[in-house]
Coordinates of C-alpha atoms in Angstrom, one line a residue:
V3 CA 29.6 60.4 17.5
E4 CA 27.7 57.1 18.0
P5 CA 25.8 55.1 15.4
P6 CA 22.0 54.7 15.8
T7 CA 21.0 52.8 18.9
D8 CA 19.2 50.1 17.0
Q9 CA 22.4 49.3 15.1
S10 CA 24.4 49.0 18.3
Q11 CA 21.7 46.8 19.8
H12 CA 21.6 44.6 16.7
L13 CA 25.3 44.0 17.0
A14 CA 25.0 43.3 20.7
D15 CA 22.2 40.8 20.0
L16 CA 24.3 39.1 17.3
H17 CA 27.2 38.7 19.7
A18 CA 24.9 37.2 22.4
Q19 CA 23.7 34.7 19.8
G20 CA 27.3 33.7 19.0
H21 CA 27.5 35.2 15.5
Y22 CA 31.0 36.6 16.2
Q23 CA 32.2 36.8 12.6
K24 CA 29.1 38.8 11.6
V25 CA 29.7 41.1 14.5
L26 CA 33.4 41.6 13.4
D27 CA 32.5 42.2 9.8
Q28 CA 29.6 44.6 10.5
T29 CA 31.4 46.5 13.2
S30 CA 34.5 46.9 11.1
Q31 CA 32.4 48.6 8.4
L32 CA 30.6 50.9 10.9
L33 CA 33.9 51.9 12.6
K34 CA 35.0 53.5 9.3
E35 CA 32.1 55.8 9.7
F36 CA 32.2 56.1 13.4
P37 CA 35.9 55.6 14.4
N38 CA 35.5 57.0 17.9
S39 CA 32.3 55.2 18.8
I40 CA 32.7 53.9 22.4
N41 CA 29.9 51.4 21.9
L42 CA 31.3 50.0 18.6
L43 CA 34.8 49.7 20.0
N44 CA 33.5 47.8 23.1
I45 CA 31.5 45.4 20.9
F46 CA 34.4 45.0 18.5
G47 CA 36.7 44.2 21.4
A48 CA 34.3 41.7 22.9
A49 CA 33.9 39.9 19.5
N50 CA 37.6 39.7 19.0
Q51 CA 37.9 38.3 22.6
S52 CA 35.2 35.7 21.9
V53 CA 37.1 34.3 18.9
G54 CA 40.4 34.3 20.8
K55 CA 42.0 37.4 19.2
L56 CA 43.0 38.7 22.6
D57 CA 45.8 41.1 21.5
T58 CA 43.4 42.8 19.0
A59 CA 40.7 43.0 21.8
I60 CA 43.2 44.6 24.2
D61 CA 44.3 47.1 21.6
T62 CA 40.6 48.0 21.0
Y63 CA 39.9 48.5 24.6
K64 CA 43.0 50.8 24.9
K65 CA 41.7 52.8 22.0
A66 CA 38.3 53.2 23.7
L67 CA 40.1 54.3 26.9
S68 CA 42.1 56.9 24.9
I69 CA 38.8 58.4 23.9
K70 CA 37.0 57.9 27.2
P71 CA 39.5 57.6 30.0
D72 CA 36.8 57.0 32.6
Y73 CA 35.4 53.9 30.8
A74 CA 35.3 51.4 33.7
E75 CA 33.8 48.6 31.6
A76 CA 36.7 48.8 29.1
Y77 CA 39.2 48.3 32.0
Y78 CA 37.2 45.3 33.2
N79 CA 37.0 43.8 29.7
M80 CA 40.7 44.4 29.2
G81 CA 41.4 42.7 32.6
V82 CA 39.5 39.6 31.4
A83 CA 41.5 39.4 28.2
L84 CA 44.8 39.9 30.0
Q85 CA 43.8 37.2 32.6
K86 CA 43.1 34.8 29.7
Q87 CA 46.7 35.5 28.5
D88 CA 47.9 34.7 32.0
K89 CA 49.2 38.3 32.3
L90 CA 48.0 38.5 35.8
E91 CA 49.7 41.6 37.0
G92 CA 48.2 43.5 34.1
A93 CA 44.8 42.0 34.7
I94 CA 44.9 43.1 38.4
E95 CA 45.9 46.6 37.4
A96 CA 43.1 46.8 34.9
Y97 CA 40.5 45.6 37.4
K98 CA 41.7 48.0 40.1
K99 CA 41.5 50.9 37.6
G100 CA 37.9 49.9 36.7
L101 CA 37.0 49.7 40.4
A102 CA 38.6 53.1 41.1
L103 CA 36.3 54.6 38.4
K104 CA 33.3 52.6 39.5
P105 CA 33.4 51.7 43.2
G106 CA 31.3 48.7 44.0
Y107 CA 31.7 47.3 40.5
G108 CA 30.7 43.7 41.1
L109 CA 32.2 42.2 38.0
A110 CA 35.6 43.7 38.7
I111 CA 35.4 42.8 42.4
H112 CA 34.7 39.2 41.5
M113 CA 37.5 38.8 39.0
L114 CA 40.0 40.7 41.0
S115 CA 39.2 38.4 43.9
T116 CA 40.0 35.3 41.8
L117 CA 43.5 36.7 41.4
T118 CA 44.1 38.0 44.9
G119 CA 42.9 35.0 46.9
D120 CA 39.9 36.7 48.4
T121 CA 36.9 34.4 48.5
T122 CA 33.6 36.2 47.9
E123 CA 30.2 34.7 48.9
T124 CA 28.8 34.5 45.4
A125 CA 29.4 35.5 41.8
P126 CA 27.6 38.6 40.8
R127 CA 24.3 38.0 39.0
E128 CA 25.5 40.1 36.0
Y129 CA 28.6 37.9 35.7
V130 CA 26.7 34.7 35.5
E131 CA 24.1 36.1 33.1
N132 CA 26.7 37.5 30.8
L133 CA 28.7 34.3 30.9
F134 CA 25.9 32.0 29.9
N135 CA 24.2 34.4 27.5
D136 CA 27.4 34.4 25.6
Y137 CA 28.0 30.6 26.0
A138 CA 24.4 29.5 25.2
I139 CA 24.6 29.0 21.5
K140 CA 27.5 26.5 21.7
F141 CA 26.7 25.2 25.2
D142 CA 25.5 21.7 24.4
S143 CA 28.1 20.9 21.7
S144 CA 30.9 22.3 23.7
L145 CA 30.0 20.8 27.1
V146 CA 28.8 17.3 26.0
S147 CA 30.9 16.6 22.9
E148 CA 34.2 18.5 23.6
L149 CA 34.4 18.4 27.4
E150 CA 32.8 15.0 27.9
Y151 CA 30.2 16.2 30.3
N152 CA 27.8 13.4 31.4
V153 CA 26.6 14.5 34.9
P154 CA 22.9 14.6 33.9
K155 CA 23.0 11.0 32.8
L156 CA 24.9 10.1 36.0
I157 CA 22.3 11.9 38.2
R158 CA 19.4 10.2 36.3
N159 CA 20.9 6.8 37.0
I160 CA 21.6 7.5 40.7
L161 CA 18.0 8.8 41.3
I162 CA 16.2 6.1 39.4
K163 CA 18.2 3.4 41.1
S164 CA 17.5 4.9 44.6
D165 CA 13.8 5.7 43.9
H166 CA 11.9 2.4 44.2
N167 CA 8.7 3.8 42.8
G168 CA 10.3 4.5 39.4
S169 CA 9.0 8.1 39.5
L170 CA 10.7 11.2 40.7
G171 CA 7.5 13.1 41.2
S172 CA 7.8 16.8 40.8
V173 CA 11.2 18.3 40.1
L174 CA 12.6 21.9 40.2
D175 CA 15.7 22.2 38.0
L176 CA 17.7 25.0 39.6
G177 CA 19.9 26.5 36.9
C178 CA 18.4 24.4 34.1
G179 CA 20.5 25.9 31.4
T180 CA 19.6 24.5 28.0
G181 CA 17.7 21.6 29.5
L182 CA 20.4 18.8 29.6
L183 CA 19.1 17.4 32.9
G184 CA 15.4 17.8 31.9
S185 CA 15.9 15.8 28.7
E186 CA 17.4 12.9 30.8
I187 CA 14.7 12.8 33.5
K188 CA 11.5 14.1 31.8
N189 CA 10.0 10.6 31.4
Y190 CA 10.4 9.9 35.2
C191 CA 8.7 13.1 36.4
T192 CA 5.1 14.0 37.0
R193 CA 6.1 17.6 36.6
I194 CA 9.4 19.4 35.9
E195 CA 10.1 23.1 36.1
G196 CA 13.3 25.0 35.4
I197 CA 14.8 28.3 36.4
D198 CA 17.8 30.1 35.1
L199 CA 19.5 33.5 35.0
S200 CA 20.3 33.4 31.3
N201 CA 17.5 34.2 28.9
N202 CA 19.5 32.7 26.0
M203 CA 19.8 29.4 27.8
L204 CA 16.1 29.4 28.7
M205 CA 15.2 30.1 25.0
L206 CA 17.1 26.9 24.0
A207 CA 15.6 24.9 26.8
K208 CA 12.1 26.0 25.7
Q209 CA 12.8 24.7 22.2
K210 CA 13.3 21.1 23.6
N211 CA 9.7 21.0 25.0
V212 CA 10.9 19.3 28.1
Y213 CA 9.8 21.6 30.9
D214 CA 6.2 22.3 32.1
K215 CA 7.3 25.8 33.2
L216 CA 10.4 27.9 32.7
S217 CA 11.3 31.0 34.8
H218 CA 14.0 33.7 34.4
S219 CA 15.1 34.0 38.0
D220 CA 17.9 34.0 40.6
I221 CA 17.8 30.8 42.8
V222 CA 17.5 32.6 46.1
E223 CA 14.9 35.0 44.7
Y224 CA 12.8 32.1 43.5
L225 CA 13.2 30.0 46.6
S226 CA 12.2 33.1 48.7
N227 CA 9.1 34.0 46.9
M228 CA 7.5 31.1 45.0
P229 CA 5.5 28.1 46.4
L230 CA 7.9 25.2 46.9
K231 CA 5.9 22.0 46.2
F232 CA 8.6 19.8 44.8
D233 CA 9.9 16.3 45.6
Y234 CA 13.3 17.1 44.1
Y235 CA 15.4 20.2 43.9
I236 CA 18.3 19.6 41.5
A237 CA 21.3 21.9 40.9
L238 CA 23.9 20.6 38.5
D239 CA 27.0 22.8 37.8
V240 CA 25.2 25.6 39.6
F241 CA 26.7 25.9 43.0
I242 CA 30.1 26.4 41.3
Y243 CA 28.9 30.0 40.9
V244 CA 27.5 30.3 44.4
G245 CA 30.1 30.1 47.2
E246 CA 28.0 30.4 50.4
L247 CA 25.2 27.8 50.2
A248 CA 23.6 28.4 53.6
E249 CA 20.7 30.5 52.3
V250 CA 19.8 27.9 49.6
F251 CA 19.7 25.1 52.2
R252 CA 17.7 27.2 54.7
L253 CA 15.1 28.3 52.2
I254 CA 14.4 24.8 50.9
K255 CA 14.3 23.4 54.4
Y256 CA 11.9 26.0 55.8
R257 CA 9.8 26.9 52.8
S258 CA 9.1 23.5 51.2
N259 CA 5.6 22.1 52.0
K260 CA 6.6 18.4 51.9
P261 CA 9.7 16.2 52.5
G262 CA 12.1 16.1 49.6
K263 CA 15.6 15.8 48.3
L264 CA 18.2 18.4 47.2
V265 CA 20.5 17.0 44.6
F266 CA 23.6 18.9 43.4
S267 CA 27.2 18.8 42.1
T268 CA 30.2 20.7 43.3
E269 CA 33.7 21.2 42.1
H270 CA 35.4 19.1 44.9
T271 CA 38.2 20.3 47.2
N272 CA 39.7 18.7 50.2
Q273 CA 40.4 22.1 51.8
D274 CA 37.7 22.9 54.3
G275 CA 35.0 25.4 53.4
Y276 CA 34.4 26.9 49.9
H277 CA 37.0 28.7 47.8
L278 CA 36.9 31.1 44.8
L279 CA 39.1 29.8 42.1
K280 CA 41.1 31.6 39.4
T281 CA 38.4 30.4 36.9
G282 CA 35.8 32.6 38.6
R283 CA 34.1 29.4 39.9
Y284 CA 33.9 28.1 43.5
S285 CA 34.9 24.7 44.9
H286 CA 33.3 23.2 48.0
S287 CA 34.5 20.6 50.4
K288 CA 32.5 17.6 51.7
S289 CA 33.1 18.9 55.3
Y290 CA 31.5 22.2 54.4
I291 CA 28.4 20.4 53.0
E292 CA 28.3 18.2 56.1
K293 CA 28.3 21.3 58.3
L294 CA 25.4 22.8 56.4
C295 CA 23.5 19.5 56.6
K296 CA 24.0 19.4 60.3
K297 CA 23.0 23.0 60.8
F298 CA 19.7 22.6 58.8
C299 CA 19.0 19.0 59.6
Y300 CA 19.5 17.4 56.2
N301 CA 20.7 13.8 55.8
I302 CA 23.3 12.8 53.2
S303 CA 21.9 9.7 51.4
H304 CA 24.5 9.8 48.6
F305 CA 28.0 11.2 48.1
S306 CA 30.4 10.3 45.4
I307 CA 33.3 11.8 43.6
T308 CA 33.2 11.8 39.8
N309 CA 34.7 13.4 36.7
L310 CA 32.7 16.5 36.0
R311 CA 34.1 17.5 32.6
K312 CA 37.4 18.3 31.0
E313 CA 39.2 21.6 31.4
K314 CA 42.5 22.2 29.5
G315 CA 42.6 18.5 28.7
H316 CA 42.2 17.2 32.2
F317 CA 39.0 16.1 34.1
L318 CA 37.8 18.2 36.9
K319 CA 36.8 16.3 40.1
G320 CA 33.3 16.9 41.3
G321 CA 31.2 15.9 44.3
I322 CA 27.8 14.5 43.7
Y323 CA 25.3 14.8 46.6
V324 CA 21.8 13.7 47.4
V325 CA 20.6 15.2 50.7
E326 CA 17.2 14.5 52.2
F327 CA 15.1 16.8 54.4
I328 CA 11.8 17.1 56.3
P329 CA 10.5 20.6 56.1
T330 CA 9.9 22.7 59.2
K331 CA 8.6 26.2 59.7
I332 CA 10.5 26.5 63.0
G333 CA 12.7 29.6 63.0
Y334 CA 11.5 30.9 59.6

């Protein structure tokens, strides 16, 4: 027996907003009345996982599976928890069981690939949405204060220094998040728009009153369907969730209605191509970017390697690129 739908949704909303202790407290009470509720057990497991109580989360998913053995999502969630504990064999087994129950399960395919060395072309939309909806409430404080992330300031300085007019014109912030970049460059733009997959991130970006327009959209979806009248296309910490970048380069090149610049960061690797990492993110080599630029006639006007942010106490090395293009309709 399940609790009323509105109660389950309320708990899911609280979890998405980062109120993990409230979720734990309320779910614990409801589980006394509905001890075999699959929805409550899943939410309880997720909340425990969010506060780092991984053993409790795994036990909760196991209980859910004892009630509903074909619960693919519980196997996936358990796999994520086991992976965080570096119990990789158990994580692989859990992901495979989830896939056996739900063939084509994109989340499980992606995370299984991080452990088996298979590089997929891009992270599933649902994976990115869930990740940043959960992370939104603590995004700014965690990224800037704890992980020493300063790429938006770095990009601002690079662009203002290279743009002799002192104005960036119109800017499309691809994967704008909470608006960290927008806050840095707003005063240098005639217009700035942002798109993101996470509604929770967009909600926080809206509160900053930085953007002229915000859209909930996938990057390729937006570039394929919307008028592209921007001087700058900027994607910071975005391509780390997109392995194959050819379609992004192609769409900007062929659908833009004026010359412009694509500015982006990568997690840098010296190994040729792009690679799916155990973190669920992608790294890109300079040689891979150079091949894309040659194929789609972009010119690299800036490249540098910088510290992106800290991870487990150490700085991640990132590539910073500014590539210029003249649009063409040929072949589109």
